[in-house]
Short mmCIF file of N, CA and C in Angstrom, two decimals:
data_model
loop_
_atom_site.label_atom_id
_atom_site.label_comp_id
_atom_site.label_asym_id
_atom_site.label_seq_id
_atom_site.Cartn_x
_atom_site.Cartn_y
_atom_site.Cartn_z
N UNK Y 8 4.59 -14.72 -9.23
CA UNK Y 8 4.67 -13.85 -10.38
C UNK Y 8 5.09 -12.47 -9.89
N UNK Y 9 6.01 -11.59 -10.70
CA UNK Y 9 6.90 -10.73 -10.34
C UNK Y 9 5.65 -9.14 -11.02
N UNK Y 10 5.92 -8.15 -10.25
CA UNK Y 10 4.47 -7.49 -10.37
C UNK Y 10 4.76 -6.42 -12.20
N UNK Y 11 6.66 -7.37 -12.65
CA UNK Y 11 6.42 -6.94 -14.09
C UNK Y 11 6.05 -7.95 -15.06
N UNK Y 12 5.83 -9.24 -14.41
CA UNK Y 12 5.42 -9.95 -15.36
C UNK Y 12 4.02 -10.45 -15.55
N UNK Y 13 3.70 -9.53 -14.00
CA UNK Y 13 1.68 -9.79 -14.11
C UNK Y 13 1.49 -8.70 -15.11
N UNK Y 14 -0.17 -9.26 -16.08
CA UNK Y 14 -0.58 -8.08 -16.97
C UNK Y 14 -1.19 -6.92 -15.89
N UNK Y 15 -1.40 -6.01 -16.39
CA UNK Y 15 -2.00 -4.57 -15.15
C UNK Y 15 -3.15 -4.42 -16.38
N UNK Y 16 -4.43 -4.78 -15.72
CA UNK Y 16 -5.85 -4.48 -15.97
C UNK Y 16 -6.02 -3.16 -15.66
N UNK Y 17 -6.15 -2.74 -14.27
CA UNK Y 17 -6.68 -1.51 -13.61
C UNK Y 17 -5.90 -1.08 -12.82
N UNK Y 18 -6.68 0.10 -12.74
CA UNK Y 18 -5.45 0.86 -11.60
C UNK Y 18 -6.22 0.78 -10.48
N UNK Y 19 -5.18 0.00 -9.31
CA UNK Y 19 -5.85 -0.36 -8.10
C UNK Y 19 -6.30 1.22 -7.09
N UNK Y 20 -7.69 0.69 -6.21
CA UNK Y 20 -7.53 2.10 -5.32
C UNK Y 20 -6.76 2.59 -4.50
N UNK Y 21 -5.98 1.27 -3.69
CA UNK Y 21 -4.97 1.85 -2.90
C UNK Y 21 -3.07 1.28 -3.79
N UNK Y 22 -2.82 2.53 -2.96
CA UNK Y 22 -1.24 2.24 -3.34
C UNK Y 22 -0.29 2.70 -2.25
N UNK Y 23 0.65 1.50 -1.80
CA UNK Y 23 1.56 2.05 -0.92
C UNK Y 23 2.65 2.19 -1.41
N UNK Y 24 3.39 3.22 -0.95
CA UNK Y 24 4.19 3.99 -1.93
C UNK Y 24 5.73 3.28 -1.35
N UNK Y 25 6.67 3.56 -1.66
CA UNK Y 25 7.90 3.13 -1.28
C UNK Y 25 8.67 3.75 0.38
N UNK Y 26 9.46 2.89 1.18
CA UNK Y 26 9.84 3.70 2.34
C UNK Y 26 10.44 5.02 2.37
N UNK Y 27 9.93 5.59 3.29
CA UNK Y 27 10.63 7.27 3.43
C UNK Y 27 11.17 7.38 4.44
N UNK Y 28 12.63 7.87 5.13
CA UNK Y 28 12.88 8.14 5.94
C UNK Y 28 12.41 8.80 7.31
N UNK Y 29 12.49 8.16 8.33
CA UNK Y 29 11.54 9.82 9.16
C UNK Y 29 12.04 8.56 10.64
N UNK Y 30 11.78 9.14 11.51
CA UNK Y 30 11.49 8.68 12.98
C UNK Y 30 10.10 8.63 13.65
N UNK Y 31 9.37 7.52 13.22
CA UNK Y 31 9.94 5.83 12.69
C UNK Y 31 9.40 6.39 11.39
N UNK Y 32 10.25 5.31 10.13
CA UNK Y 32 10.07 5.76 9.01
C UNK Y 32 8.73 5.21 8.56
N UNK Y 33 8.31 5.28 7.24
CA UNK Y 33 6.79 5.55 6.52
C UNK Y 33 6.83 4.88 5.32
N UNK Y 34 5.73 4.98 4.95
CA UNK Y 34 4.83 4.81 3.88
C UNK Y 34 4.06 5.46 3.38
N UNK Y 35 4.46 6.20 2.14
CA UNK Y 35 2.71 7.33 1.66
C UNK Y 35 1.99 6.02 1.19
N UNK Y 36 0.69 6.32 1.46
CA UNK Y 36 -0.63 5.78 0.93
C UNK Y 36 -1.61 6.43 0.23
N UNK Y 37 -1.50 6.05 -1.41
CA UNK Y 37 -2.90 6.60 -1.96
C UNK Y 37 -3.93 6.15 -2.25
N UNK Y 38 -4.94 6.92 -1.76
CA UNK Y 38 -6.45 6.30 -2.54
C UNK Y 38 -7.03 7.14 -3.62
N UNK Y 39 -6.87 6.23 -4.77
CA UNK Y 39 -7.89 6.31 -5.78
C UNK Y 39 -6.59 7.99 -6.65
N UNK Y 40 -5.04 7.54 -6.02
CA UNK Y 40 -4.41 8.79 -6.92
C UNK Y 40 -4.07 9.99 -6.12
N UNK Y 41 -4.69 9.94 -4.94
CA UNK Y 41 -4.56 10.94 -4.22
C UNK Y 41 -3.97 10.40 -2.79
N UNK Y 42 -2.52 11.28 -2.35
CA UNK Y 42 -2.15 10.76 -1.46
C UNK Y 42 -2.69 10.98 -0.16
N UNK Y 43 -2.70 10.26 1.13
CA UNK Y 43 -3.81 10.47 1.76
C UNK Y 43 -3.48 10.47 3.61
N UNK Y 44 -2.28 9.53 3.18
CA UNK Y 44 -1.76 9.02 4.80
C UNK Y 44 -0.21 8.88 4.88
N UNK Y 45 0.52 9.31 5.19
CA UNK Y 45 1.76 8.50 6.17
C UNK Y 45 1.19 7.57 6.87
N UNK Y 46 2.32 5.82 6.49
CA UNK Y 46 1.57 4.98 7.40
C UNK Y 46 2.70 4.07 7.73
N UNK Y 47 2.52 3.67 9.03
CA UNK Y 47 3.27 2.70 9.44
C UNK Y 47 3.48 1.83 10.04
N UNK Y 48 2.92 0.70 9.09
CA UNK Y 48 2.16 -0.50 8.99
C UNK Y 48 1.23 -0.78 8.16
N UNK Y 49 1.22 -2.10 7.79
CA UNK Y 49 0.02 -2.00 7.07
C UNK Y 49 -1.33 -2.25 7.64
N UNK Y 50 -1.16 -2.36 9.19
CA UNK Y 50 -2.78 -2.00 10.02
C UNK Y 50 -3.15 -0.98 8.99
N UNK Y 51 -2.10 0.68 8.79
CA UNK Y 51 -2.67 1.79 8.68
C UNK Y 51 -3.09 2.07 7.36
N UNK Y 52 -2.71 1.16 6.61
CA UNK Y 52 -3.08 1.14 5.47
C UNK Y 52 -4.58 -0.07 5.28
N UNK Y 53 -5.00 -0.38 6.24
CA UNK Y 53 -6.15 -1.27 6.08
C UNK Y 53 -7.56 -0.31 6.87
N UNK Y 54 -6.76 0.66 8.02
CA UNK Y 54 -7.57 1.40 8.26
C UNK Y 54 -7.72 2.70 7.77
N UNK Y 55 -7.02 2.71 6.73
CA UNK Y 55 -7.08 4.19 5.64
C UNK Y 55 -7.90 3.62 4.78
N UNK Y 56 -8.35 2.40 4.47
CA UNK Y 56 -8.80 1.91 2.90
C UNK Y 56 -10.15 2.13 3.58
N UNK Y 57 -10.44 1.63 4.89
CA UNK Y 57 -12.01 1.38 4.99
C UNK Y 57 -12.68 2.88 5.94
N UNK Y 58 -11.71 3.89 5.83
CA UNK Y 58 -11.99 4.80 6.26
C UNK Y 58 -12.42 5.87 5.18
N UNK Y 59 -11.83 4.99 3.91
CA UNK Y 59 -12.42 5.43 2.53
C UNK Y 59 -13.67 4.60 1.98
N UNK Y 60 -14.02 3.54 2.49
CA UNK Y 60 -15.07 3.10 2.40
C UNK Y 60 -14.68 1.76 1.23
N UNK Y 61 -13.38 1.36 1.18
CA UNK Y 61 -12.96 0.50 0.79
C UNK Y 61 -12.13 -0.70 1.54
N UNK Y 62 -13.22 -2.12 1.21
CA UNK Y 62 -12.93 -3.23 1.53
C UNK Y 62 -11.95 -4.19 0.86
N UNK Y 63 -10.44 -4.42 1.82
CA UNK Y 63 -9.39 -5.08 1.31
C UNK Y 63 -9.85 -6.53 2.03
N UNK Y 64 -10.24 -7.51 1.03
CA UNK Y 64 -10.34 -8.67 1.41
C UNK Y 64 -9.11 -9.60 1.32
N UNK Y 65 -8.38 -9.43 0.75
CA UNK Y 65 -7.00 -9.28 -0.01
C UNK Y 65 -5.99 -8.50 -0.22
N UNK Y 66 -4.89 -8.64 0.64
CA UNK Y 66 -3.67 -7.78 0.60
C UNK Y 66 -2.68 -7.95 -0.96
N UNK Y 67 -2.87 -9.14 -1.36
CA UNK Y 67 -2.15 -9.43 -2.35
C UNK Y 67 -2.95 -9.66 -3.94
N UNK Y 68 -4.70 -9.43 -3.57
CA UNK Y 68 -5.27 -8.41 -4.79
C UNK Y 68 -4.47 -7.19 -5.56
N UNK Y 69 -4.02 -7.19 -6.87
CA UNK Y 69 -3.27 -6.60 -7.47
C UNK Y 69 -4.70 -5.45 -7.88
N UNK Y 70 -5.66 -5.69 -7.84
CA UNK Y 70 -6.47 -4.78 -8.20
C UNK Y 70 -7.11 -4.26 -7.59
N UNK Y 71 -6.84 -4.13 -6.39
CA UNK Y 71 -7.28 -3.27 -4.91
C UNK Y 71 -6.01 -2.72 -4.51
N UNK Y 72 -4.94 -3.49 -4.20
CA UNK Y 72 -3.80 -2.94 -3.56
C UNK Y 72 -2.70 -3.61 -4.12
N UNK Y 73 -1.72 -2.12 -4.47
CA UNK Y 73 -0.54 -2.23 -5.20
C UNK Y 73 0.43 -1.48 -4.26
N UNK Y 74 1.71 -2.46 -3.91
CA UNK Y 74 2.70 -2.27 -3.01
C UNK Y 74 3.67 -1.75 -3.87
N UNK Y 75 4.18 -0.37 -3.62
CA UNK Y 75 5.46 -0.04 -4.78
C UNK Y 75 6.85 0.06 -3.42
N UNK Y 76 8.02 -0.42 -4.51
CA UNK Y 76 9.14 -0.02 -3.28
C UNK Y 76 9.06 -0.86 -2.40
N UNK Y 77 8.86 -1.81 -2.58
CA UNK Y 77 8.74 -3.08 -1.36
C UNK Y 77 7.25 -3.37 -1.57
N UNK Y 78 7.52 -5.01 -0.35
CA UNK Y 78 5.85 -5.88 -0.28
C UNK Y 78 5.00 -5.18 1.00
N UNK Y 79 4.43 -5.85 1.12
CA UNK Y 79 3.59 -5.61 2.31
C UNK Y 79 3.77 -5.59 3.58
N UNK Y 80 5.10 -6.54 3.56
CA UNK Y 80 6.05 -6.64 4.81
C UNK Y 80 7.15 -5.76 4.92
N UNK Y 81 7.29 -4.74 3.95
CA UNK Y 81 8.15 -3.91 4.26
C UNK Y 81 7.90 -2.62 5.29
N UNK Y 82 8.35 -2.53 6.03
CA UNK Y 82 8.05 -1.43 6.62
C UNK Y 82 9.21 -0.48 7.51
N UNK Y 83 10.27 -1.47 7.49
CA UNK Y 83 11.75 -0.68 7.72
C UNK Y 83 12.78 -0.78 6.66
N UNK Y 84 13.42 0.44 6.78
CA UNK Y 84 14.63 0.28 5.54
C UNK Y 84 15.41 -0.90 5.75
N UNK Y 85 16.28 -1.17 5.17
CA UNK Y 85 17.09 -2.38 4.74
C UNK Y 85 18.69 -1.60 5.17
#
């Protein structure tokens, strides 16, 4: 299911934002709305969530973590 044809209940706490250019390029990460990290990988986004005191048991929980601008495996431009 395509993340416009899932319904959106809640707004998840984390969100990785789309790639940004840089050497090596990124990912903003927000928790809870507020951006929080450049990350690169999603290690850094698993150790930003529980450094917020939030447990990702599930990468592909739509209601914990929402990937914008690419999946979870994105992490270099195209």
């Amino acid at each position: 299911m395509t993340e416009s044809a899932s319904p959106r209940t809640s707004t998840p706490r984390v969100t990785v934002l789309g790639m940004q250019p840089g050497d090596p390029p990124f990912r903003l990460v927000e928790i809870d709305g507020e951006v929080v990290r450049a990350a690169e990988s999603i290690t850094d986004v698993l150790f930003t969530a529980a450094a917020a005191g939030i447990t990702v048991h599930d990468l592909d929980d739509p209601e914990v973590v929402r990937c914008v601008g690419g999946d979870k495996f994105t992490w270099r431009p195209h």
